[in-house]
CSV table of C-alpha atoms in Angstrom, one decimal:
chain,number,residue,atom,x,y,z
A,17,UNK,CA,0.0,0.1,0.1
A,18,UNK,CA,1.3,3.4,-1.4
A,19,UNK,CA,-1.5,5.6,0.5
A,20,UNK,CA,-3.8,4.8,3.4
A,21,UNK,CA,-7.2,3.7,2.7
A,22,UNK,CA,-10.1,4.1,5.1
A,23,UNK,CA,-12.4,1.7,3.8
A,24,UNK,CA,-11.4,-0.8,0.7
A,25,UNK,CA,-14.2,-3.1,-0.6
A,26,UNK,CA,-11.5,-5.8,-2.0
A,27,UNK,CA,-8.3,-7.4,-0.4
A,28,UNK,CA,-5.4,-8.9,-2.3
A,29,UNK,CA,-6.6,-12.5,-3.5
A,30,UNK,CA,-10.0,-11.5,-4.0
A,31,UNK,CA,-11.4,-12.5,-7.4
A,32,UNK,CA,-12.9,-9.7,-9.3
A,33,UNK,CA,-14.4,-8.7,-12.9
A,34,UNK,CA,-14.4,-5.4,-14.3
A,35,UNK,CA,-17.9,-4.4,-15.6
A,36,UNK,CA,-18.5,-4.3,-19.3
A,37,UNK,CA,-20.1,-1.0,-19.5
A,38,UNK,CA,-19.6,2.2,-21.7
A,39,UNK,CA,-18.6,5.3,-19.8
A,40,UNK,CA,-17.8,8.7,-21.5
A,41,UNK,CA,-14.9,11.2,-20.1
A,42,UNK,CA,-11.5,10.6,-18.6
A,43,UNK,CA,-12.0,6.6,-17.8
A,44,UNK,CA,-8.7,5.3,-16.7
A,45,UNK,CA,-9.9,1.7,-17.0
A,46,UNK,CA,-8.6,0.1,-20.4
A,47,UNK,CA,-11.3,-1.0,-22.3
A,48,UNK,CA,-9.2,-4.4,-23.1
A,49,UNK,CA,-10.0,-5.7,-19.2
A,50,UNK,CA,-13.7,-4.5,-19.6
A,51,UNK,CA,-15.9,-7.8,-18.7
A,52,UNK,CA,-12.8,-9.6,-17.6
A,53,UNK,CA,-11.7,-11.5,-14.6
A,54,UNK,CA,-8.7,-11.0,-12.5
A,55,UNK,CA,-7.3,-10.9,-9.2
A,56,UNK,CA,-6.5,-8.3,-6.9
A,57,UNK,CA,-2.8,-8.2,-5.9
A,58,UNK,CA,-2.4,-5.1,-3.9
A,59,UNK,CA,-4.3,-2.2,-2.4
A,60,UNK,CA,-2.5,0.7,-3.7
A,61,UNK,CA,-4.5,3.7,-1.7
A,62,UNK,CA,-6.9,6.1,-2.3
A,63,UNK,CA,-6.5,8.5,-4.9
A,64,UNK,CA,-8.4,11.5,-6.4
A,65,UNK,CA,-11.5,10.4,-8.9
A,66,UNK,CA,-10.2,11.0,-12.3
A,67,UNK,CA,-13.5,10.9,-13.8
A,68,UNK,CA,-14.0,14.4,-11.6
A,69,UNK,CA,-10.5,15.6,-11.7
A,70,UNK,CA,-10.1,15.6,-15.3
A,71,UNK,CA,-12.8,18.3,-15.5
A,72,UNK,CA,-12.1,20.5,-12.8
A,73,UNK,CA,-13.7,18.6,-10.2
A,74,UNK,CA,-12.0,18.0,-6.6
A,75,UNK,CA,-11.8,14.4,-7.7
A,76,UNK,CA,-13.8,13.6,-4.2
A,77,UNK,CA,-14.2,11.5,-2.6
A,78,UNK,CA,-10.9,9.6,-3.4
A,79,UNK,CA,-11.5,5.9,-4.7
A,80,UNK,CA,-9.2,3.3,-3.6
A,81,UNK,CA,-7.1,1.8,-6.5
A,82,UNK,CA,-6.1,-1.9,-6.5
A,83,UNK,CA,-3.7,-3.4,-9.2
A,84,UNK,CA,-5.5,-6.3,-10.6
A,85,UNK,CA,-3.7,-9.0,-12.0
A,86,UNK,CA,-5.4,-10.8,-15.5
A,87,UNK,CA,-3.7,-13.9,-17.3
A,88,UNK,CA,-2.8,-13.0,-21.0
A,89,UNK,CA,-4.8,-16.1,-22.4
A,90,UNK,CA,-8.0,-14.4,-20.7
A,91,UNK,CA,-7.8,-11.1,-22.6
A,92,UNK,CA,-6.7,-12.0,-26.1
A,93,UNK,CA,-7.5,-14.6,-28.1
A,94,UNK,CA,-5.0,-16.8,-29.5
A,95,UNK,CA,-2.4,-15.0,-27.4
A,96,UNK,CA,1.2,-16.4,-28.1
A,97,UNK,CA,2.8,-16.9,-25.2
A,98,UNK,CA,2.9,-19.1,-22.3
A,99,UNK,CA,-0.1,-19.9,-19.8
A,100,UNK,CA,1.7,-18.2,-17.1
A,101,UNK,CA,2.3,-14.7,-18.8
A,102,UNK,CA,0.0,-11.9,-16.9
A,103,UNK,CA,-1.1,-8.6,-17.3
A,104,UNK,CA,-1.6,-6.1,-14.6
A,105,UNK,CA,-3.7,-3.1,-14.2
A,106,UNK,CA,-4.4,-0.2,-11.5
A,107,UNK,CA,-8.1,-0.2,-11.6
A,108,UNK,CA,-10.3,2.3,-9.2
A,109,UNK,CA,-12.9,0.7,-6.8
A,110,UNK,CA,-16.1,1.6,-8.6
A,111,UNK,CA,-14.5,-0.3,-12.1
A,112,UNK,CA,-14.3,-3.7,-9.9
A,113,UNK,CA,-17.4,-5.9,-8.7
A,114,UNK,CA,-16.7,-9.3,-7.1
A,115,UNK,CA,-16.3,-12.2,-9.2
A,116,UNK,CA,-16.6,-15.8,-8.3
A,117,UNK,CA,-13.7,-18.4,-8.1
A,118,UNK,CA,-14.4,-20.0,-11.0
A,119,UNK,CA,-14.6,-16.9,-13.3
B,13,UNK,CA,15.0,14.2,-36.6
B,14,UNK,CA,14.8,16.2,-39.6
B,15,UNK,CA,17.3,19.3,-40.1
B,16,UNK,CA,16.1,22.4,-42.2
B,17,UNK,CA,19.0,24.7,-41.5
B,18,UNK,CA,17.5,26.0,-38.4
B,19,UNK,CA,20.0,27.2,-35.4
B,20,UNK,CA,19.5,24.7,-32.6
B,21,UNK,CA,20.9,27.5,-30.1
B,22,UNK,CA,23.4,25.2,-28.8
B,23,UNK,CA,20.6,23.2,-27.2
B,24,UNK,CA,22.7,20.2,-26.0
B,25,UNK,CA,20.0,18.0,-25.3
B,26,UNK,CA,18.6,15.9,-28.1
B,27,UNK,CA,14.9,16.6,-29.1
B,28,UNK,CA,13.2,13.6,-28.6
B,29,UNK,CA,9.6,14.9,-29.4
B,30,UNK,CA,8.4,14.4,-33.1
B,31,UNK,CA,8.9,17.4,-35.3
B,32,UNK,CA,10.9,20.4,-34.6
B,33,UNK,CA,11.4,23.8,-32.8
B,34,UNK,CA,9.6,25.3,-36.2
B,35,UNK,CA,6.9,22.7,-36.3
B,36,UNK,CA,3.2,23.4,-36.1
B,37,UNK,CA,2.9,21.8,-32.8
B,38,UNK,CA,5.7,23.8,-31.6
B,39,UNK,CA,3.8,27.3,-32.5
B,40,UNK,CA,1.0,25.7,-31.3
B,41,UNK,CA,2.4,25.2,-28.0
B,42,UNK,CA,4.0,28.6,-27.7
B,43,UNK,CA,0.4,29.9,-28.5
B,44,UNK,CA,-0.7,28.4,-26.1
B,45,UNK,CA,1.6,29.4,-23.4
B,46,UNK,CA,1.2,33.2,-24.6
B,47,UNK,CA,-2.6,32.8,-23.8
B,48,UNK,CA,-2.0,30.9,-20.3
B,49,UNK,CA,0.6,33.6,-19.6
B,50,UNK,CA,-1.6,36.7,-20.8
B,51,UNK,CA,-4.6,35.8,-18.5
B,52,UNK,CA,-2.5,35.1,-15.6
B,53,UNK,CA,-3.2,31.1,-15.5
B,54,UNK,CA,0.6,30.8,-15.4
B,55,UNK,CA,3.9,32.8,-15.8
B,56,UNK,CA,6.8,31.9,-18.6
B,57,UNK,CA,9.2,31.7,-15.4
B,58,UNK,CA,6.8,28.6,-14.2
B,59,UNK,CA,6.9,27.3,-17.4
B,60,UNK,CA,10.9,27.6,-17.6
B,61,UNK,CA,11.1,26.2,-14.3
B,62,UNK,CA,9.3,22.8,-15.0
B,63,UNK,CA,11.4,22.4,-18.4
B,64,UNK,CA,14.4,22.7,-15.8
B,65,UNK,CA,13.0,20.3,-13.6
B,66,UNK,CA,12.2,17.9,-16.6
B,67,UNK,CA,15.4,18.3,-18.0
B,68,UNK,CA,17.6,17.8,-15.0
B,69,UNK,CA,16.1,14.3,-14.2
B,70,UNK,CA,17.5,11.2,-16.7
B,71,UNK,CA,17.2,8.0,-16.8
B,72,UNK,CA,20.7,7.8,-14.8
B,73,UNK,CA,18.5,8.0,-11.5
B,74,UNK,CA,17.3,5.2,-12.3
B,75,UNK,CA,20.6,3.2,-13.1
B,76,UNK,CA,21.9,4.7,-9.5
B,77,UNK,CA,19.0,3.4,-7.9
B,78,UNK,CA,19.6,-0.2,-9.2
B,79,UNK,CA,23.1,-0.5,-8.8
B,80,UNK,CA,22.6,0.5,-5.5
B,81,UNK,CA,20.2,-1.7,-4.9
B,82,UNK,CA,22.3,-4.7,-6.3
B,83,UNK,CA,24.8,-3.9,-3.8
B,84,UNK,CA,23.0,-3.1,-0.7
B,85,UNK,CA,20.0,-5.7,0.1
B,86,UNK,CA,18.7,-3.4,2.5
B,87,UNK,CA,18.2,-0.8,0.1
B,88,UNK,CA,16.5,-3.3,-2.3
B,89,UNK,CA,14.3,-4.0,0.2
B,90,UNK,CA,13.2,-0.4,0.6
B,91,UNK,CA,13.3,0.4,-3.0
B,92,UNK,CA,10.4,-2.6,-3.7
B,93,UNK,CA,8.5,-1.5,-0.5
B,94,UNK,CA,8.9,2.5,-0.9
B,95,UNK,CA,10.4,3.7,-3.9
B,96,UNK,CA,10.1,7.5,-3.3
B,97,UNK,CA,11.9,6.6,0.6
B,98,UNK,CA,14.6,5.0,-1.8
B,99,UNK,CA,14.9,7.9,-4.1
B,100,UNK,CA,15.1,10.5,-0.9
B,101,UNK,CA,18.1,8.4,0.1
B,102,UNK,CA,19.9,8.7,-2.9
B,103,UNK,CA,19.4,12.5,-3.3
B,104,UNK,CA,16.7,11.9,-6.0
B,105,UNK,CA,13.9,14.5,-5.8
B,106,UNK,CA,10.8,12.0,-6.7
B,107,UNK,CA,8.5,13.7,-4.0
B,108,UNK,CA,5.0,15.4,-5.7
B,109,UNK,CA,1.8,13.9,-6.2
B,110,UNK,CA,2.7,11.0,-8.2
B,111,UNK,CA,3.3,7.4,-7.0
B,112,UNK,CA,6.0,5.0,-7.9
B,113,UNK,CA,6.3,1.7,-7.5
B,114,UNK,CA,9.4,-0.4,-8.6
B,115,UNK,CA,8.8,-4.2,-9.8
B,116,UNK,CA,11.6,-6.6,-9.4
B,117,UNK,CA,12.8,-9.0,-12.3
B,118,UNK,CA,13.4,-12.7,-10.9
B,119,UNK,CA,14.8,-15.8,-12.9
B,120,UNK,CA,11.1,-16.7,-13.1
B,121,UNK,CA,9.3,-13.6,-13.9
B,122,UNK,CA,10.1,-10.6,-16.4
B,123,UNK,CA,8.3,-7.3,-16.4
B,124,UNK,CA,7.7,-5.0,-18.9
B,125,UNK,CA,6.0,-1.3,-18.5
B,126,UNK,CA,3.9,0.6,-20.6
B,127,UNK,CA,0.8,2.9,-20.4
B,128,UNK,CA,-1.6,2.3,-23.0
B,129,UNK,CA,-4.2,4.9,-22.5
B,130,UNK,CA,-1.3,7.7,-22.9
B,131,UNK,CA,2.4,7.6,-22.1
B,132,UNK,CA,2.4,7.4,-18.5
B,133,UNK,CA,6.2,7.1,-17.2
B,134,UNK,CA,8.3,7.7,-13.9
B,135,UNK,CA,9.1,11.3,-15.4
B,136,UNK,CA,10.0,12.5,-11.9
B,137,UNK,CA,12.8,9.9,-11.6
B,138,UNK,CA,13.8,9.3,-15.1
B,139,UNK,CA,13.1,12.3,-16.8
B,140,UNK,CA,11.2,12.4,-20.3
B,141,UNK,CA,10.2,8.8,-22.0
B,142,UNK,CA,11.6,7.8,-25.0
B,143,UNK,CA,9.7,8.5,-28.1
B,144,UNK,CA,8.8,4.7,-29.0
B,145,UNK,CA,7.2,4.4,-25.5
B,146,UNK,CA,4.7,6.8,-26.8
B,147,UNK,CA,4.0,5.6,-30.1
B,148,UNK,CA,0.5,3.7,-30.4
B,149,UNK,CA,2.3,0.8,-31.8
B,150,UNK,CA,4.5,0.1,-28.7
B,151,UNK,CA,1.4,1.3,-26.1
B,152,UNK,CA,-1.0,-1.0,-28.1
B,153,UNK,CA,1.6,-4.6,-29.0
B,154,UNK,CA,3.0,-3.9,-25.8
B,155,UNK,CA,0.0,-5.6,-24.1
B,156,UNK,CA,-1.0,-8.0,-26.8
B,157,UNK,CA,2.0,-9.1,-28.0
B,158,UNK,CA,4.7,-8.3,-25.3
B,159,UNK,CA,7.0,-11.3,-26.5
B,160,UNK,CA,7.4,-10.0,-29.9
B,161,UNK,CA,7.6,-6.3,-28.8
B,162,UNK,CA,10.7,-7.5,-26.7
B,163,UNK,CA,11.9,-9.3,-29.5
B,164,UNK,CA,12.4,-6.7,-32.0
B,165,UNK,CA,14.0,-5.0,-28.9
B,166,UNK,CA,16.5,-7.7,-29.2
B,167,UNK,CA,15.5,-9.5,-25.8
B,168,UNK,CA,14.3,-12.8,-26.0
B,169,UNK,CA,12.3,-14.0,-22.8
B,170,UNK,CA,12.7,-17.8,-22.6
B,171,UNK,CA,9.3,-19.6,-22.5
B,172,UNK,CA,10.0,-20.9,-18.6
B,173,UNK,CA,10.0,-17.2,-17.9
B,174,UNK,CA,6.8,-15.4,-17.5
B,175,UNK,CA,6.2,-12.2,-18.8
B,176,UNK,CA,4.3,-9.5,-16.2
B,177,UNK,CA,3.0,-6.5,-18.4
B,178,UNK,CA,2.3,-3.8,-16.1
B,179,UNK,CA,0.0,-1.0,-17.5
B,180,UNK,CA,0.2,2.2,-15.5
B,181,UNK,CA,-2.8,3.7,-16.5
B,182,UNK,CA,-3.8,5.2,-13.1
B,183,UNK,CA,-2.1,6.9,-10.4
B,184,UNK,CA,1.2,4.8,-10.1
B,185,UNK,CA,4.1,5.0,-12.5
B,186,UNK,CA,6.4,1.7,-12.6
B,187,UNK,CA,9.6,1.1,-12.9
B,188,UNK,CA,12.2,-2.2,-13.1
B,189,UNK,CA,14.7,-3.4,-10.9
B,190,UNK,CA,16.5,-5.7,-13.5
B,191,UNK,CA,18.6,-8.8,-12.3
B,192,UNK,CA,22.1,-8.3,-11.8
B,193,UNK,CA,24.5,-10.1,-14.4
B,194,UNK,CA,26.6,-12.9,-13.6
B,195,UNK,CA,30.2,-11.8,-13.8
B,196,UNK,CA,29.8,-8.5,-12.1
B,197,UNK,CA,31.0,-9.5,-8.6
B,198,UNK,CA,34.0,-7.2,-8.5
B,199,UNK,CA,32.5,-4.1,-9.9
B,200,UNK,CA,31.7,-0.6,-8.3
B,201,UNK,CA,28.8,0.8,-8.0
B,202,UNK,CA,29.1,3.5,-10.7
B,203,UNK,CA,30.4,0.5,-13.1
B,204,UNK,CA,27.3,-1.1,-12.2
B,205,UNK,CA,25.2,1.8,-13.2
B,206,UNK,CA,26.9,2.0,-16.6
B,207,UNK,CA,25.7,-1.7,-17.2
B,208,UNK,CA,21.6,-0.2,-16.9
B,209,UNK,CA,20.4,1.5,-19.8
B,210,UNK,CA,17.0,3.3,-20.0
B,211,UNK,CA,15.3,0.7,-21.6
B,212,UNK,CA,16.4,-1.9,-18.7
B,213,UNK,CA,14.0,0.3,-16.7
B,214,UNK,CA,11.2,-0.4,-19.1
B,215,UNK,CA,11.7,-3.8,-19.3
B,216,UNK,CA,12.6,-3.9,-22.9
B,217,UNK,CA,16.4,-4.4,-22.4
B,218,UNK,CA,18.3,-6.7,-19.5
B,219,UNK,CA,21.8,-5.5,-18.4
B,220,UNK,CA,24.5,-7.4,-20.4
B,221,UNK,CA,27.9,-8.1,-19.2
B,222,UNK,CA,30.8,-9.7,-21.2
B,223,UNK,CA,34.1,-9.9,-19.3
B,224,UNK,CA,36.0,-8.6,-22.3
B,225,UNK,CA,34.2,-5.0,-22.0
B,226,UNK,CA,35.8,-4.5,-19.1
B,227,UNK,CA,39.2,-5.7,-19.8
B,228,UNK,CA,39.3,-3.4,-22.9
B,229,UNK,CA,37.9,-0.2,-21.0
């Protein structure tokens, strides 16, 4: 953890899913992880919400930010590398929902 | 970089941005700066100070962090746990609102850094990113086919080593702590830092050492 978090919804090891929704604005969640399952590997801290900050807002309330690990094979059809290759994305809490272990 | 006979005014740093001082982009930037100054939003002095801040940084800061981590296990632990504190210990000013995380290459994992949404980069430590880091090609391909991209940089990662790509698209900037090459046991910290290129800190290269290089120097 880099910055303190008052109340984090997820913990390292939690299975999560990125909701597959369209949202306009300064969204920092890459499109390629939408609808995909991954695992929280770190709670990074609370940060101003970029979706407010980018338009002159105060970015409040701050959002917990998580590092989420995805399997490359789950992201890209026909991924060419070994099955253990991973991709890590930092995702704000409102872009994560709980997922079942089975994915 | 194209040459058009335009005097470079003795600038010693390479202009990495695409275009040139006389390009339409540069003209636009100057116009925006004039407007911002005219309206009192910022001053030319603040712009100059920010340019100075950025020009004073280079990947050599990262190379120093790496070389020190290779020679001091306690510092390595600090670098991986609290990169800002590690920077501060070496006199590198990485204070500010941006956070940094250092990820460690191991015999079983190789790390590669990208920002697919723009070109986020640990600028406060390493200075400006290379042009290729900002290119749409790198930003899209590094996540989809990282091994092919690294191969084009001359780096082939064995199949039994997993590749971890970090898309630093939020509030944290990442840098890579590469592995110390074998055969470097007797080297000084300064010599070790010389093995760490900018690409090593992004993950498109790993430090190389060949005994004859040292013998000939």
